[in-house]
Short mmCIF file of C-alpha atoms in Angstrom, two decimals:
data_model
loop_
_atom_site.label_atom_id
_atom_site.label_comp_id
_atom_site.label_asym_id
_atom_site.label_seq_id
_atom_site.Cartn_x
_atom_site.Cartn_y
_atom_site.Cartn_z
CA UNK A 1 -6.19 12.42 10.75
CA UNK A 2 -2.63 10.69 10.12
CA UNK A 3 -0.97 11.95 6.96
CA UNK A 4 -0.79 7.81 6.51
CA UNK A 5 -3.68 5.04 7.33
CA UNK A 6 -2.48 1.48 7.14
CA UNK A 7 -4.78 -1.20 8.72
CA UNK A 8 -2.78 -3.56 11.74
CA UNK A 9 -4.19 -6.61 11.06
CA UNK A 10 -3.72 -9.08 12.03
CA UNK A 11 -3.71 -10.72 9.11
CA UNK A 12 -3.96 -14.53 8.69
CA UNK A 13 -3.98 -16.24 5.05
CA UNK A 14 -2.77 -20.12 4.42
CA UNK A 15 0.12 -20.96 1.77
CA UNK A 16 -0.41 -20.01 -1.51
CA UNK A 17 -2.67 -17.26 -1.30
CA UNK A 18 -2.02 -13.76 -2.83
CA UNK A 19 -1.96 -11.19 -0.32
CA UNK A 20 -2.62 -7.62 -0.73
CA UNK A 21 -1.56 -5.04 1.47
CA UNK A 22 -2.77 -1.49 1.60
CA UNK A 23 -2.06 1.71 2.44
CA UNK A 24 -3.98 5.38 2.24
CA UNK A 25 -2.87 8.72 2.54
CA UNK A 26 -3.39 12.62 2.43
CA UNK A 27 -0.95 14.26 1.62
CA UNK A 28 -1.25 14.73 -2.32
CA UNK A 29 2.64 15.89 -2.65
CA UNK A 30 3.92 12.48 -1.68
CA UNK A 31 5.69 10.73 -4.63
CA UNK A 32 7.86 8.49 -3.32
CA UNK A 33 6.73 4.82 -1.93
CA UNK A 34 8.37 2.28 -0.09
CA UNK A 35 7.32 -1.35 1.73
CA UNK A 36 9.43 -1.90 4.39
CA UNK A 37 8.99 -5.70 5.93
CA UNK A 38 10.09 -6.55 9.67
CA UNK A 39 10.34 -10.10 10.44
CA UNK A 40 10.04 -10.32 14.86
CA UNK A 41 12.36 -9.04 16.91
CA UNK A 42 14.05 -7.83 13.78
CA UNK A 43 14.39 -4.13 12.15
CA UNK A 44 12.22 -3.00 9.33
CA UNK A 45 14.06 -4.06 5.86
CA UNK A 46 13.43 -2.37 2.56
CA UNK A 47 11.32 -4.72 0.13
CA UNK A 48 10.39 -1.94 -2.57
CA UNK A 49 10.70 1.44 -3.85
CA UNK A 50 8.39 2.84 -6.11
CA UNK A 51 8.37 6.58 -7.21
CA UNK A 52 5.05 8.38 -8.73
CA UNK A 53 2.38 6.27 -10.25
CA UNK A 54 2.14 2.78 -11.57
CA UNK A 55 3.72 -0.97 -10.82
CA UNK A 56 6.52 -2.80 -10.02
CA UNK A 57 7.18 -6.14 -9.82
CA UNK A 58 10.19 -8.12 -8.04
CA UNK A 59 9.56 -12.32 -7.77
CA UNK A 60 6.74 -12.69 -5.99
CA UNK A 61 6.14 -9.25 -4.69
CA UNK A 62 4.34 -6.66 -6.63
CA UNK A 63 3.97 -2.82 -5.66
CA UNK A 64 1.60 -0.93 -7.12
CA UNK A 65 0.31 2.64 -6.77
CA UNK A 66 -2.64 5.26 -7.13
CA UNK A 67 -1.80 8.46 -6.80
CA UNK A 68 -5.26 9.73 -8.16
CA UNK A 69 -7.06 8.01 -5.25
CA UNK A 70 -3.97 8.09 -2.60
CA UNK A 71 -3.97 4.40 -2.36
CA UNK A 72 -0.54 2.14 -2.44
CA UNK A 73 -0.68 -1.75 -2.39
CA UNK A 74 1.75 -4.23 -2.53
CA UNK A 75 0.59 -7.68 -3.39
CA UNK A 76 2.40 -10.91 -2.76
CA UNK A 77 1.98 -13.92 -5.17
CA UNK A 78 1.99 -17.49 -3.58
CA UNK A 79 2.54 -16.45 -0.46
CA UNK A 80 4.88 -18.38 1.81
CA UNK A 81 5.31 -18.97 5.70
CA UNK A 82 8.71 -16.88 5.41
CA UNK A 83 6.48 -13.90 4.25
CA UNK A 84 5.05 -13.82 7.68
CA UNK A 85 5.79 -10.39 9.09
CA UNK A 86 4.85 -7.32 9.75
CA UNK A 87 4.66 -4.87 6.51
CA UNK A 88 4.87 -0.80 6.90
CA UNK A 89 4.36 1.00 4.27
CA UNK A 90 6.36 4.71 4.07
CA UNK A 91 6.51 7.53 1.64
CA UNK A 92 8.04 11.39 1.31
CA UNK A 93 7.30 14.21 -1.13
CA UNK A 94 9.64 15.42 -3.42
CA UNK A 95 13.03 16.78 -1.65
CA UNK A 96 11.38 15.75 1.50
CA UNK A 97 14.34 14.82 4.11
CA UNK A 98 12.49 12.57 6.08
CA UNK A 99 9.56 9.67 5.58
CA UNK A 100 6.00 9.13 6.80
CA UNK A 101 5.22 5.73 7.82
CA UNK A 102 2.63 3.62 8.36
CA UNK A 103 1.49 1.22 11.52
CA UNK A 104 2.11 -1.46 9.90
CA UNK A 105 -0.24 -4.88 9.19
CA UNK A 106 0.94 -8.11 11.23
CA UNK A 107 0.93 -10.87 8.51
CA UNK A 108 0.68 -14.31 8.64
CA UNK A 109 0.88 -17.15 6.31
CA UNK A 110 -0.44 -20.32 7.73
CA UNK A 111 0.84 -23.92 6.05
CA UNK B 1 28.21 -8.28 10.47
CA UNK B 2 25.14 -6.05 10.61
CA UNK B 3 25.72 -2.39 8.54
CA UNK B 4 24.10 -0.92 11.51
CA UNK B 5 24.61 -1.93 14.93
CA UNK B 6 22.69 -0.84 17.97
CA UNK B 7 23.60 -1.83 21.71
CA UNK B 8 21.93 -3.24 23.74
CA UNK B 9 19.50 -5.62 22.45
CA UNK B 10 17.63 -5.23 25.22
CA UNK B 11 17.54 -3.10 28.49
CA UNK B 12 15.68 -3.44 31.57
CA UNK B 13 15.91 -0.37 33.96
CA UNK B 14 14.03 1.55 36.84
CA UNK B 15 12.31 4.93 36.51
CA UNK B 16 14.46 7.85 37.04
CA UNK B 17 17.49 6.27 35.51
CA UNK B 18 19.84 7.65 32.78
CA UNK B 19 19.75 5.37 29.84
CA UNK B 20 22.21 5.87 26.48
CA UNK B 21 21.33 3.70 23.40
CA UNK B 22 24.06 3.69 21.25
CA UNK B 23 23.56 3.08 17.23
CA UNK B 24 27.00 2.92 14.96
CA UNK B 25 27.00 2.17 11.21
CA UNK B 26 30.06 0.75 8.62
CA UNK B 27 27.64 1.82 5.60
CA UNK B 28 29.49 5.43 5.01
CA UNK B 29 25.57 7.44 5.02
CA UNK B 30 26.03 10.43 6.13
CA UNK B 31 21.95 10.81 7.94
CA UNK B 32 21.39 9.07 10.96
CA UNK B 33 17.88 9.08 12.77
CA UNK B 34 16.36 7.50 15.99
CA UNK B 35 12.73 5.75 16.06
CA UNK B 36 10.43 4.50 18.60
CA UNK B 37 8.30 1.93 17.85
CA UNK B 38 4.89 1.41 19.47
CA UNK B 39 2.12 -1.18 18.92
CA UNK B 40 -0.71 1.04 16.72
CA UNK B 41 1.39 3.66 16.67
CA UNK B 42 4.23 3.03 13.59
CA UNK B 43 7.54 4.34 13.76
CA UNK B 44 7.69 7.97 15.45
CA UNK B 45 10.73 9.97 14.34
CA UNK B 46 12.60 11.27 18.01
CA UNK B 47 15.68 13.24 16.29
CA UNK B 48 17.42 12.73 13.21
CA UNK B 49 21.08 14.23 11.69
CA UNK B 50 22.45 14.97 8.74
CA UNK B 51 25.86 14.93 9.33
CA UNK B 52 28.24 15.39 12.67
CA UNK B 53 27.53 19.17 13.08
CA UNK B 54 23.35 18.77 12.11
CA UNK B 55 21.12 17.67 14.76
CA UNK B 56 17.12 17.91 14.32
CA UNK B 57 14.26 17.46 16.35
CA UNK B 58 11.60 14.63 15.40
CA UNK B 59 8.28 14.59 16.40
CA UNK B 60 8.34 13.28 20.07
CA UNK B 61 11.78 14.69 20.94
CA UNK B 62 10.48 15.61 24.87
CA UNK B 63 12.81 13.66 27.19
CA UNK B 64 15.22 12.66 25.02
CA UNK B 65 18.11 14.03 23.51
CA UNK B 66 20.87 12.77 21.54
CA UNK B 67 24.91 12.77 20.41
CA UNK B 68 26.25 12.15 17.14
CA UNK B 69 30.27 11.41 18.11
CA UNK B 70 30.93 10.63 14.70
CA UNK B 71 29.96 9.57 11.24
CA UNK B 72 28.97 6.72 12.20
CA UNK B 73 28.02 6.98 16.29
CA UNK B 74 24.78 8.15 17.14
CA UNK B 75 23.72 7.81 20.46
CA UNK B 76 20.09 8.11 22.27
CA UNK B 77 19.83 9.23 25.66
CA UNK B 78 16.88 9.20 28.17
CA UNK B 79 17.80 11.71 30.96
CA UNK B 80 15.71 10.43 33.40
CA UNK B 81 13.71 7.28 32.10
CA UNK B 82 9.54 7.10 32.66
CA UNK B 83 7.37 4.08 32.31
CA UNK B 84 5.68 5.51 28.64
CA UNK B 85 9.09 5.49 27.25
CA UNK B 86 9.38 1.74 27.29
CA UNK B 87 9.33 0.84 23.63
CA UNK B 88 11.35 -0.72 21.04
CA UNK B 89 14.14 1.78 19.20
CA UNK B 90 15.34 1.92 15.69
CA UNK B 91 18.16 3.62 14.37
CA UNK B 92 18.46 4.24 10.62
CA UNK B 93 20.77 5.70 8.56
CA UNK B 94 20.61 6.53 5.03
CA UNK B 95 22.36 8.60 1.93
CA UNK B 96 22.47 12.15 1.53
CA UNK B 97 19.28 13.58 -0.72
CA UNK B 98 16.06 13.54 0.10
CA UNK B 99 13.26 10.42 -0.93
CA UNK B 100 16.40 8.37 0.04
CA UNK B 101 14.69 4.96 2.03
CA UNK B 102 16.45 4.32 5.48
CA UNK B 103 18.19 1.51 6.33
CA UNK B 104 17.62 -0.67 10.49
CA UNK B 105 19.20 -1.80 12.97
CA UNK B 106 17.70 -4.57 14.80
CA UNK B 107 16.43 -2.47 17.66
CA UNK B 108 16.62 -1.91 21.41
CA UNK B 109 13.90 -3.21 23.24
CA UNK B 110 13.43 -1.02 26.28
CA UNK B 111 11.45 -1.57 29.39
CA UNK B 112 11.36 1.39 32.39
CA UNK B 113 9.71 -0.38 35.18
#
């Protein structure tokens, strides 16, 4: 079993929608949470960091964690053709020197 | 112009063949690491280093091996290239500390025919 479970995709929403992205995981010592998003042909860019439990919010984009049931989602508010991408989620534990990442889900926002 | 640079863009080459990827940063971080990037598979850590003198194995370190010439130089090489190494590679670099994200390049795309 991965230490992180993020479903591919693809996934296909029109304009204005509110997506939600997910993420699961096993490893009950990871505390830190990131969303990386990687437009084609492009490297993965850092879209939010969240640490331990809880929300936060930046414009449209919303992260939000569980740690109880090892779930992380990040949700994105009238969603826009620019927000098509691919999203990877990623996470450590405390001190941990290196991150765990997802797959990654292939979005798309349709007009 | 980019904070991390990686060269080339793309790279087309025959089995067998030495291949260096070359990755070189103007954002000061002292950690440096090397990804490959596979459709359902994520981003797989290859090696990673901490600073000029620290070099660490990744997860699929076989067949590769790597050079960090400076701060901010940190080269990839594939000693003698095979067709399942064809992928796209990311370098990243980030601060000292741990739980620190990582910061792209825009990738080598890589194809060993």
């Amino acid at each position: 079993q991965k230490e992180v479970e993020q479903d591919p995709g693809p996934l296909s929403v029109p304009e204005g929608a509110i997506v939600s992205l997910n993420c699961t995981y096993s490893n009950s010592a990871f505390q830190y949470f990131m969303w990386y998003r990687q437009y084609s042909r492009k490297g993965p860019e850092l879209l939010m960091y969240t640490y331990s439990s809880g929300n936060k919010e930046d414009g449209r984009f919303t992260a939000q964690v569980d740690k109880s049931s090892k779930y992380i989602s990040l949700f994105i508010r009238d969603s826009q053709p620019s927000d098509s991408a691919t999203y990877l989620c990623a996470m450590s534990a405390q001190g941990a020197q290196k991150l765990v990442f997802g797959q990654g889900t292939r979005l798309t926002i349709n007009p | 112009d980019a904070d991390v640079t990686q060269t080339p863009r793309n790279r087309i080459t025959k089995t067998g063949k030495r291949i260096m990827l070359e990755c070189s940063q103007t954002k000061g971080h002292d950690r440096m690491y090397w990804y490959r990037q596979d459709p359902g598979l994520g981003l797989r850590l290859i090696y990673y280093s901490f600073d000029v003198k620290d070099i660490n194995k990744g997860e699929i370190s076989d067949g590769y091996s790597v050079s960090r010439q400076a701060q901010a130089k940190f080269s990839l090489s594939l000693e003698s290239a095979i067709p399942n190494q064809t992928a796209l590679y990311f370098c990243a670099t980030s601060v000292t500390g741990g739980n620190q994200p990582q910061h792209f390049g825009d990738g080598t795309r890589l194809s060993i025919l």
